PDB file of C-alpha atoms in Angstrom:
ATOM      1  CA  MET P   5      22.263 -80.024  18.162  1.00 55.00           C
ATOM      2  CA  LYS P   6      22.534 -78.917  14.570  1.00 57.00           C
ATOM      3  CA  THR P   7      23.153 -75.180  14.034  1.00 59.00           C
ATOM      4  CA  GLU P   8      21.971 -73.237  11.041  1.00 62.00           C
ATOM      5  CA  PRO P   9      24.683 -71.745   8.840  1.00 64.00           C
ATOM      6  CA  GLN P  10      25.165 -67.988   9.291  1.00 65.00           C
ATOM      7  CA  VAL P  11      24.093 -65.798   6.408  1.00 62.00           C
ATOM      8  CA  ASP P  12      25.514 -62.300   5.958  1.00 63.00           C
ATOM      9  CA  ALA P  13      22.885 -59.585   5.977  1.00 60.00           C
ATOM     10  CA  ASP P  14      22.413 -57.563   2.797  1.00 62.00           C
ATOM     11  CA  ILE P  15      22.701 -53.988   4.057  1.00 61.00           C
ATOM     12  CA  GLN P  16      21.641 -51.239   1.664  1.00 62.00           C
ATOM     13  CA  PRO P  17      21.618 -47.499   2.445  1.00 62.00           C
ATOM     14  CA  THR P  18      18.205 -45.851   2.605  1.00 58.00           C
ATOM     15  CA  LYS P  19      17.866 -43.043   0.092  1.00 59.00           C
ATOM     16  CA  THR P  20      16.351 -40.175   2.055  1.00 58.00           C
ATOM     17  CA  ILE P  21      16.758 -36.427   1.878  1.00 60.00           C
ATOM     18  CA  SER P  22      18.127 -34.884   5.018  1.00 62.00           C
ATOM     19  CA  ALA P  23      15.839 -32.334   6.635  1.00 63.00           C
ATOM     20  CA  ILE P  24      18.712 -29.867   6.707  1.00 70.00           C
ATOM     21  CA  TRP P  25      18.389 -29.401   2.947  1.00 69.00           C
ATOM     22  CA  PHE P  26      14.902 -27.953   3.319  1.00 71.00           C
ATOM     23  CA  VAL P  27      16.318 -24.764   4.858  1.00 75.00           C
ATOM     24  CA  PRO P  28      18.304 -23.532   1.814  1.00 79.00           C
ATOM     25  CA  ILE P  29      15.584 -24.712  -0.568  1.00 77.00           C
ATOM     26  CA  ILE P  30      12.932 -22.713   1.287  1.00 80.00           C
ATOM     27  CA  ALA P  31      15.281 -19.695   1.477  1.00 80.00           C
ATOM     28  CA  LEU P  32      15.857 -19.946  -2.282  1.00 82.00           C
ATOM     29  CA  LEU P  33      12.130 -20.072  -2.989  1.00 80.00           C
ATOM     30  CA  ILE P  34      11.470 -17.080  -0.724  1.00 83.00           C
ATOM     31  CA  GLY P  35      14.274 -15.123  -2.407  1.00 78.00           C
ATOM     32  CA  ALA P  36      12.909 -15.930  -5.867  1.00 76.00           C
ATOM     33  CA  TRP P  37       9.423 -14.854  -4.805  1.00 72.00           C
ATOM     34  CA  MET P  38      10.737 -11.556  -3.401  1.00 76.00           C
ATOM     35  CA  VAL P  39      12.618 -10.809  -6.630  1.00 71.00           C
ATOM     36  CA  TYR P  40       9.514 -11.563  -8.696  1.00 67.00           C
ATOM     37  CA  TYR P  41       7.298  -9.478  -6.392  1.00 67.00           C
ATOM     38  CA  GLN P  42       9.642  -6.489  -6.606  1.00 67.00           C
ATOM     39  CA  TRP P  43       9.949  -6.809 -10.375  1.00 65.00           C
ATOM     40  CA  SER P  44       6.191  -7.129 -10.926  1.00 65.00           C
ATOM     41  CA  ASN P  45       5.405  -4.143  -8.668  1.00 69.00           C
ATOM     42  CA  GLN P  46       7.988  -1.654  -9.852  1.00 78.00           C
ATOM     43  CA  GLY P  47       7.108   1.184 -12.175  1.00 89.00           C
ATOM     44  CA  PRO P  48       8.903   2.643 -15.200  1.00 93.00           C
ATOM     45  CA  LEU P  49      12.473   3.916 -15.234  1.00 95.00           C
ATOM     46  CA  ILE P  50      12.620   7.595 -16.220  1.00 96.00           C
ATOM     47  CA  THR P  51      15.362  10.078 -17.130  1.00 96.00           C
ATOM     48  CA  LEU P  52      15.438  13.654 -15.839  1.00 96.00           C
ATOM     49  CA  HIS P  53      17.789  16.446 -16.934  1.00 96.00           C
ATOM     50  CA  PHE P  54      18.781  19.059 -14.341  1.00 95.00           C
ATOM     51  CA  GLU P  55      21.179  21.985 -14.434  1.00 93.00           C
ATOM     52  CA  SER P  56      22.733  20.801 -11.174  1.00 93.00           C
ATOM     53  CA  ALA P  57      22.594  17.852  -8.777  1.00 92.00           C
ATOM     54  CA  GLU P  58      22.522  20.135  -5.734  1.00 90.00           C
ATOM     55  CA  GLY P  59      20.325  18.659  -3.002  1.00 88.00           C
ATOM     56  CA  MET P  60      20.013  15.248  -4.674  1.00 92.00           C
ATOM     57  CA  GLU P  61      21.576  11.923  -3.686  1.00 93.00           C
ATOM     58  CA  ALA P  62      21.279   8.580  -5.443  1.00 94.00           C
ATOM     59  CA  GLY P  63      19.326   6.023  -3.437  1.00 93.00           C
ATOM     60  CA  LYS P  64      17.879   8.630  -1.080  1.00 93.00           C
ATOM     61  CA  THR P  65      16.212  11.508  -2.923  1.00 95.00           C
ATOM     62  CA  LYS P  66      12.500  10.833  -3.389  1.00 95.00           C
ATOM     63  CA  ILE P  67      10.090  11.864  -6.128  1.00 96.00           C
ATOM     64  CA  LYS P  68       6.784  13.088  -4.742  1.00 94.00           C
ATOM     65  CA  SER P  69       3.421  14.321  -5.946  1.00 93.00           C
ATOM     66  CA  ARG P  70       1.148  16.044  -3.427  1.00 89.00           C
ATOM     67  CA  HIS P  71       3.525  14.885  -0.653  1.00 88.00           C
ATOM     68  CA  VAL P  72       3.153  11.180  -1.611  1.00 93.00           C
ATOM     69  CA  ASN P  73       6.301   9.178  -2.460  1.00 93.00           C
ATOM     70  CA  ILE P  74       6.015   7.888  -6.030  1.00 95.00           C
ATOM     71  CA  GLY P  75       9.646   7.286  -6.981  1.00 95.00           C
ATOM     72  CA  GLU P  76      13.310   7.369  -6.008  1.00 95.00           C
ATOM     73  CA  VAL P  77      16.513   8.599  -7.651  1.00 96.00           C
ATOM     74  CA  LYS P  78      18.768   5.691  -8.656  1.00 96.00           C
ATOM     75  CA  THR P  79      21.756   7.287 -10.421  1.00 96.00           C
ATOM     76  CA  ILE P  80      23.161  10.765 -11.016  1.00 96.00           C
ATOM     77  CA  THR P  81      25.725  11.354 -13.777  1.00 95.00           C
ATOM     78  CA  LEU P  82      27.348  14.408 -15.299  1.00 93.00           C
ATOM     79  CA  ASN P  83      26.345  15.109 -18.891  1.00 90.00           C
ATOM     80  CA  LYS P  84      28.938  14.406 -21.581  1.00 85.00           C
ATOM     81  CA  ASN P  85      29.287  18.096 -22.415  1.00 83.00           C
ATOM     82  CA  GLY P  86      29.652  18.979 -18.738  1.00 80.00           C
ATOM     83  CA  HIS P  87      26.558  21.179 -18.772  1.00 87.00           C
ATOM     84  CA  GLY P  88      24.013  19.772 -16.364  1.00 93.00           C
ATOM     85  CA  VAL P  89      23.361  16.323 -14.942  1.00 96.00           C
ATOM     86  CA  THR P  90      21.271  13.314 -15.923  1.00 96.00           C
ATOM     87  CA  VAL P  91      19.178  11.628 -13.236  1.00 97.00           C
ATOM     88  CA  THR P  92      17.606   8.190 -13.597  1.00 97.00           C
ATOM     89  CA  ALA P  93      14.762   7.341 -11.245  1.00 96.00           C
ATOM     90  CA  ARG P  94      12.535   4.350 -10.631  1.00 95.00           C
ATOM     91  CA  MET P  95       8.877   5.245 -10.379  1.00 95.00           C
ATOM     92  CA  ALA P  96       6.218   3.408  -8.395  1.00 92.00           C
ATOM     93  CA  LYS P  97       3.746   1.071 -10.003  1.00 88.00           C
ATOM     94  CA  ASP P  98       0.730   2.613 -11.752  1.00 88.00           C
ATOM     95  CA  THR P  99       2.405   5.987 -12.347  1.00 92.00           C
ATOM     96  CA  ASP P 100       2.481   5.634 -16.142  1.00 90.00           C
ATOM     97  CA  ASN P 101      -0.528   7.917 -16.565  1.00 92.00           C
ATOM     98  CA  MET P 102       1.354  10.694 -14.748  1.00 93.00           C
ATOM     99  CA  LEU P 103       4.313  10.600 -17.150  1.00 95.00           C
ATOM    100  CA  VAL P 104       2.999  12.550 -20.126  1.00 94.00           C
ATOM    101  CA  GLU P 105       4.340  15.205 -22.454  1.00 93.00           C
ATOM    102  CA  ASP P 106       3.435  18.262 -20.360  1.00 91.00           C
ATOM    103  CA  SER P 107       4.286  16.833 -16.924  1.00 94.00           C
ATOM    104  CA  GLN P 108       6.678  18.982 -14.921  1.00 94.00           C
ATOM    105  CA  PHE P 109       9.519  18.100 -12.538  1.00 96.00           C
ATOM    106  CA  TRP P 110      11.494  20.388 -10.242  1.00 94.00           C
ATOM    107  CA  ILE P 111      13.627  20.147  -7.109  1.00 93.00           C
ATOM    108  CA  VAL P 112      12.018  21.345  -3.876  1.00 90.00           C
ATOM    109  CA  THR P 113      14.297  23.165  -1.428  1.00 85.00           C
ATOM    110  CA  PRO P 114      13.706  25.683   1.377  1.00 75.00           C
ATOM    111  CA  LYS P 115      13.076  29.068  -0.210  1.00 68.00           C
ATOM    112  CA  ILE P 116      12.299  32.547   1.037  1.00 62.00           C
ATOM    113  CA  SER P 117      10.916  35.091  -1.432  1.00 58.00           C
ATOM    114  CA  LEU P 118       8.699  38.164  -1.530  1.00 54.00           C
ATOM    115  CA  SER P 119       5.680  35.918  -2.067  1.00 55.00           C
ATOM    116  CA  GLY P 120       6.393  33.895   1.092  1.00 57.00           C
ATOM    117  CA  VAL P 121       8.288  30.920   2.489  1.00 56.00           C
ATOM    118  CA  SER P 122       8.135  27.481   0.838  1.00 58.00           C
ATOM    119  CA  GLY P 123       9.759  24.065   1.141  1.00 57.00           C
ATOM    120  CA  LEU P 124      10.134  24.122   4.920  1.00 58.00           C
ATOM    121  CA  ASP P 125       9.286  20.394   5.122  1.00 63.00           C
ATOM    122  CA  THR P 126      12.598  19.646   3.377  1.00 65.00           C
ATOM    123  CA  LEU P 127      14.452  20.765   6.512  1.00 60.00           C
ATOM    124  CA  ILE P 128      13.369  17.433   8.038  1.00 68.00           C
ATOM    125  CA  SER P 129      12.884  15.091   5.086  1.00 70.00           C
ATOM    126  CA  GLY P 130      15.577  16.530   2.821  1.00 81.00           C
ATOM    127  CA  ASP P 131      15.255  17.952  -0.673  1.00 91.00           C
ATOM    128  CA  TYR P 132      13.001  16.042  -3.050  1.00 93.00           C
ATOM    129  CA  ILE P 133      11.758  16.156  -6.632  1.00 95.00           C
ATOM    130  CA  GLU P 134       8.169  17.248  -7.170  1.00 94.00           C
ATOM    131  CA  LEU P 135       6.078  15.940 -10.068  1.00 95.00           C
ATOM    132  CA  ALA P 136       3.113  17.888 -11.418  1.00 93.00           C
ATOM    133  CA  PRO P 137       1.217  15.520 -13.764  1.00 93.00           C
ATOM    134  CA  GLY P 138       0.189  16.945 -17.100  1.00 90.00           C
ATOM    135  CA  PHE P 139      -2.909  16.438 -19.210  1.00 89.00           C
ATOM    136  CA  ALA P 140      -1.395  15.469 -22.576  1.00 89.00           C
ATOM    137  CA  GLU P 141      -2.013  12.087 -24.186  1.00 89.00           C
ATOM    138  CA  ASN P 142       1.534  11.366 -25.364  1.00 92.00           C
ATOM    139  CA  LYS P 143       3.529   9.461 -22.727  1.00 92.00           C
ATOM    140  CA  LEU P 144       7.215  10.118 -22.088  1.00 93.00           C
ATOM    141  CA  THR P 145      10.003   8.700 -19.955  1.00 94.00           C
ATOM    142  CA  GLU P 146      12.505  11.542 -20.444  1.00 95.00           C
ATOM    143  CA  PHE P 147      11.997  15.086 -19.169  1.00 96.00           C
ATOM    144  CA  THR P 148      13.886  18.358 -18.744  1.00 95.00           C
ATOM    145  CA  ALA P 149      13.297  19.585 -15.210  1.00 95.00           C
ATOM    146  CA  LEU P 150      12.319  23.154 -14.409  1.00 92.00           C
ATOM    147  CA  THR P 151      14.951  25.406 -12.865  1.00 89.00           C
ATOM    148  CA  SER P 152      12.411  26.620 -10.298  1.00 85.00           C
ATOM    149  CA  PRO P 153       8.889  25.691  -9.181  1.00 85.00           C
ATOM    150  CA  PRO P 154       6.144  26.884 -11.526  1.00 86.00           C
ATOM    151  CA  ILE P 155       4.272  29.952 -10.346  1.00 83.00           C
ATOM    152  CA  THR P 156       0.986  28.507 -11.570  1.00 85.00           C
ATOM    153  CA  PRO P 157       0.381  24.733 -11.323  1.00 79.00           C
ATOM    154  CA  ILE P 158      -0.837  22.923 -14.427  1.00 79.00           C
ATOM    155  CA  GLY P 159      -4.612  22.900 -14.696  1.00 79.00           C
ATOM    156  CA  THR P 160      -5.218  25.960 -12.536  1.00 85.00           C
ATOM    157  CA  PRO P 161      -8.359  27.692 -13.856  1.00 90.00           C
ATOM    158  CA  GLY P 162      -7.751  31.189 -15.101  1.00 93.00           C
ATOM    159  CA  LEU P 163      -6.152  33.142 -17.946  1.00 93.00           C
ATOM    160  CA  HIS P 164      -2.559  33.472 -19.177  1.00 92.00           C
ATOM    161  CA  ILE P 165      -1.750  36.935 -20.515  1.00 92.00           C
ATOM    162  CA  THR P 166       1.308  38.833 -21.754  1.00 92.00           C
ATOM    163  CA  LEU P 167       1.955  42.434 -20.736  1.00 90.00           C
ATOM    164  CA  ASN P 168       4.626  44.697 -22.217  1.00 87.00           C
ATOM    165  CA  SER P 169       6.290  47.925 -21.273  1.00 80.00           C
ATOM    166  CA  ASP P 170       9.027  50.090 -22.822  1.00 74.00           C
ATOM    167  CA  LYS P 171       9.931  51.466 -19.396  1.00 73.00           C
ATOM    168  CA  GLU P 172      12.510  50.103 -16.954  1.00 70.00           C
ATOM    169  CA  PHE P 173      12.063  46.720 -15.297  1.00 67.00           C
ATOM    170  CA  ALA P 174       9.313  47.335 -12.781  1.00 76.00           C
ATOM    171  CA  TYR P 175       8.282  43.823 -11.722  1.00 83.00           C
ATOM    172  CA  SER P 176       9.886  40.457 -11.044  1.00 84.00           C
ATOM    173  CA  LYS P 177       8.827  36.834 -11.334  1.00 84.00           C
ATOM    174  CA  GLY P 178       6.380  36.004  -8.550  1.00 84.00           C
ATOM    175  CA  ASP P 179       5.168  39.565  -7.980  1.00 88.00           C
ATOM    176  CA  PRO P 180       1.394  39.730  -7.314  1.00 90.00           C
ATOM    177  CA  ILE P 181      -1.192  41.376  -9.537  1.00 91.00           C
ATOM    178  CA  ILE P 182      -3.586  43.414  -7.390  1.00 92.00           C
ATOM    179  CA  TYR P 183      -7.171  44.475  -8.056  1.00 93.00           C
ATOM    180  CA  LYS P 184      -8.877  46.617  -5.400  1.00 92.00           C
ATOM    181  CA  GLY P 185      -6.607  45.217  -2.713  1.00 91.00           C
ATOM    182  CA  LEU P 186      -7.082  41.568  -3.745  1.00 91.00           C
ATOM    183  CA  THR P 187      -4.351  39.390  -5.222  1.00 91.00           C
ATOM    184  CA  VAL P 188      -5.871  38.167  -8.488  1.00 93.00           C
ATOM    185  CA  GLY P 189      -2.753  36.844 -10.211  1.00 92.00           C
ATOM    186  CA  GLN P 190       1.030  36.757 -10.430  1.00 91.00           C
ATOM    187  CA  ILE P 191       3.877  37.561 -12.794  1.00 91.00           C
ATOM    188  CA  GLU P 192       5.143  34.193 -14.087  1.00 89.00           C
ATOM    189  CA  ASP P 193       8.097  35.279 -16.213  1.00 87.00           C
ATOM    190  CA  VAL P 194       9.941  38.390 -17.377  1.00 89.00           C
ATOM    191  CA  TYR P 195      11.567  38.714 -20.794  1.00 86.00           C
ATOM    192  CA  PHE P 196      13.429  41.646 -22.346  1.00 87.00           C
ATOM    193  CA  ASN P 197      13.501  41.888 -26.147  1.00 87.00           C
ATOM    194  CA  LEU P 198      16.794  43.511 -27.144  1.00 87.00           C
ATOM    195  CA  GLU P 199      15.667  44.441 -30.650  1.00 88.00           C
ATOM    196  CA  GLU P 200      12.379  46.007 -29.584  1.00 86.00           C
ATOM    197  CA  ARG P 201      13.773  47.351 -26.304  1.00 86.00           C
ATOM    198  CA  ILE P 202      10.538  46.228 -24.668  1.00 87.00           C
ATOM    199  CA  VAL P 203       9.994  44.267 -21.453  1.00 89.00           C
ATOM    200  CA  TYR P 204       7.443  41.450 -21.684  1.00 91.00           C
ATOM    201  CA  TYR P 205       5.695  40.088 -18.613  1.00 91.00           C
ATOM    202  CA  ASN P 206       3.980  36.697 -18.807  1.00 92.00           C
ATOM    203  CA  ALA P 207       1.274  36.698 -16.162  1.00 93.00           C
ATOM    204  CA  PHE P 208      -1.602  34.569 -14.940  1.00 94.00           C
ATOM    205  CA  ILE P 209      -4.965  35.826 -13.722  1.00 94.00           C
ATOM    206  CA  LYS P 210      -6.728  33.194 -11.641  1.00 92.00           C
ATOM    207  CA  ALA P 211     -10.438  32.395 -11.878  1.00 93.00           C
ATOM    208  CA  PRO P 212     -12.916  33.950 -11.444  1.00 93.00           C
ATOM    209  CA  TYR P 213     -10.991  37.237 -11.721  1.00 93.00           C
ATOM    210  CA  HIS P 214      -9.922  36.428 -15.281  1.00 91.00           C
ATOM    211  CA  GLU P 215     -13.430  37.453 -16.351  1.00 93.00           C
ATOM    212  CA  LEU P 216     -12.452  41.041 -15.493  1.00 91.00           C
ATOM    213  CA  VAL P 217      -9.903  41.039 -18.331  1.00 92.00           C
ATOM    214  CA  THR P 218     -11.450  42.632 -21.440  1.00 90.00           C
ATOM    215  CA  SER P 219     -10.234  44.500 -24.503  1.00 86.00           C
ATOM    216  CA  ASN P 220     -10.090  47.797 -22.576  1.00 88.00           C
ATOM    217  CA  THR P 221      -8.519  46.481 -19.355  1.00 88.00           C
ATOM    218  CA  ARG P 222      -5.475  48.452 -18.192  1.00 88.00           C
ATOM    219  CA  PHE P 223      -2.623  47.253 -15.963  1.00 86.00           C
TER     220      PHE P 223
END
């Protein structure tokens, strides 16, 4: 019986991609998407100047407006001249319209004064930076923070007035202005002019009581 000659098989490797490579590829795509999502949804980076960094911590201290988180402190550095600190913060998306020329920032801490108690929520959440949006048209990304909360929020209806007296200091910032037993306003600031030897009181009369202020009104 005649046998056929043996022929060696031509073996060639099959070019396939191992399924194990799909894991890092998918992880890479997810990571790239997360980076893009974070970048596309983050708001502007702003700079705030404070006298002190007391109560603030990078990566933890929040920026709020009406108790809503709208930003977070990223870095805190001492100014070059050693007077004050510079804070950089990342704001949330769509906060550009809140960052205008007359916007105000200040640190919120627990405080007890003659006008009452404020900032008690910070005992649980920690100190935070409050933003009061302004009404100007010019946008800014650098602000000098207030040393204390404003007595009168921006946009409050009423009348700003200045009182003066050549007598001794009689009133302090935050003291109420009373009319027939009703609190109609507050002293916002006190300034003593050395040359004139006169004390000036910047005050605010809230609406509708500001209509009581006329040319012959006495305080």
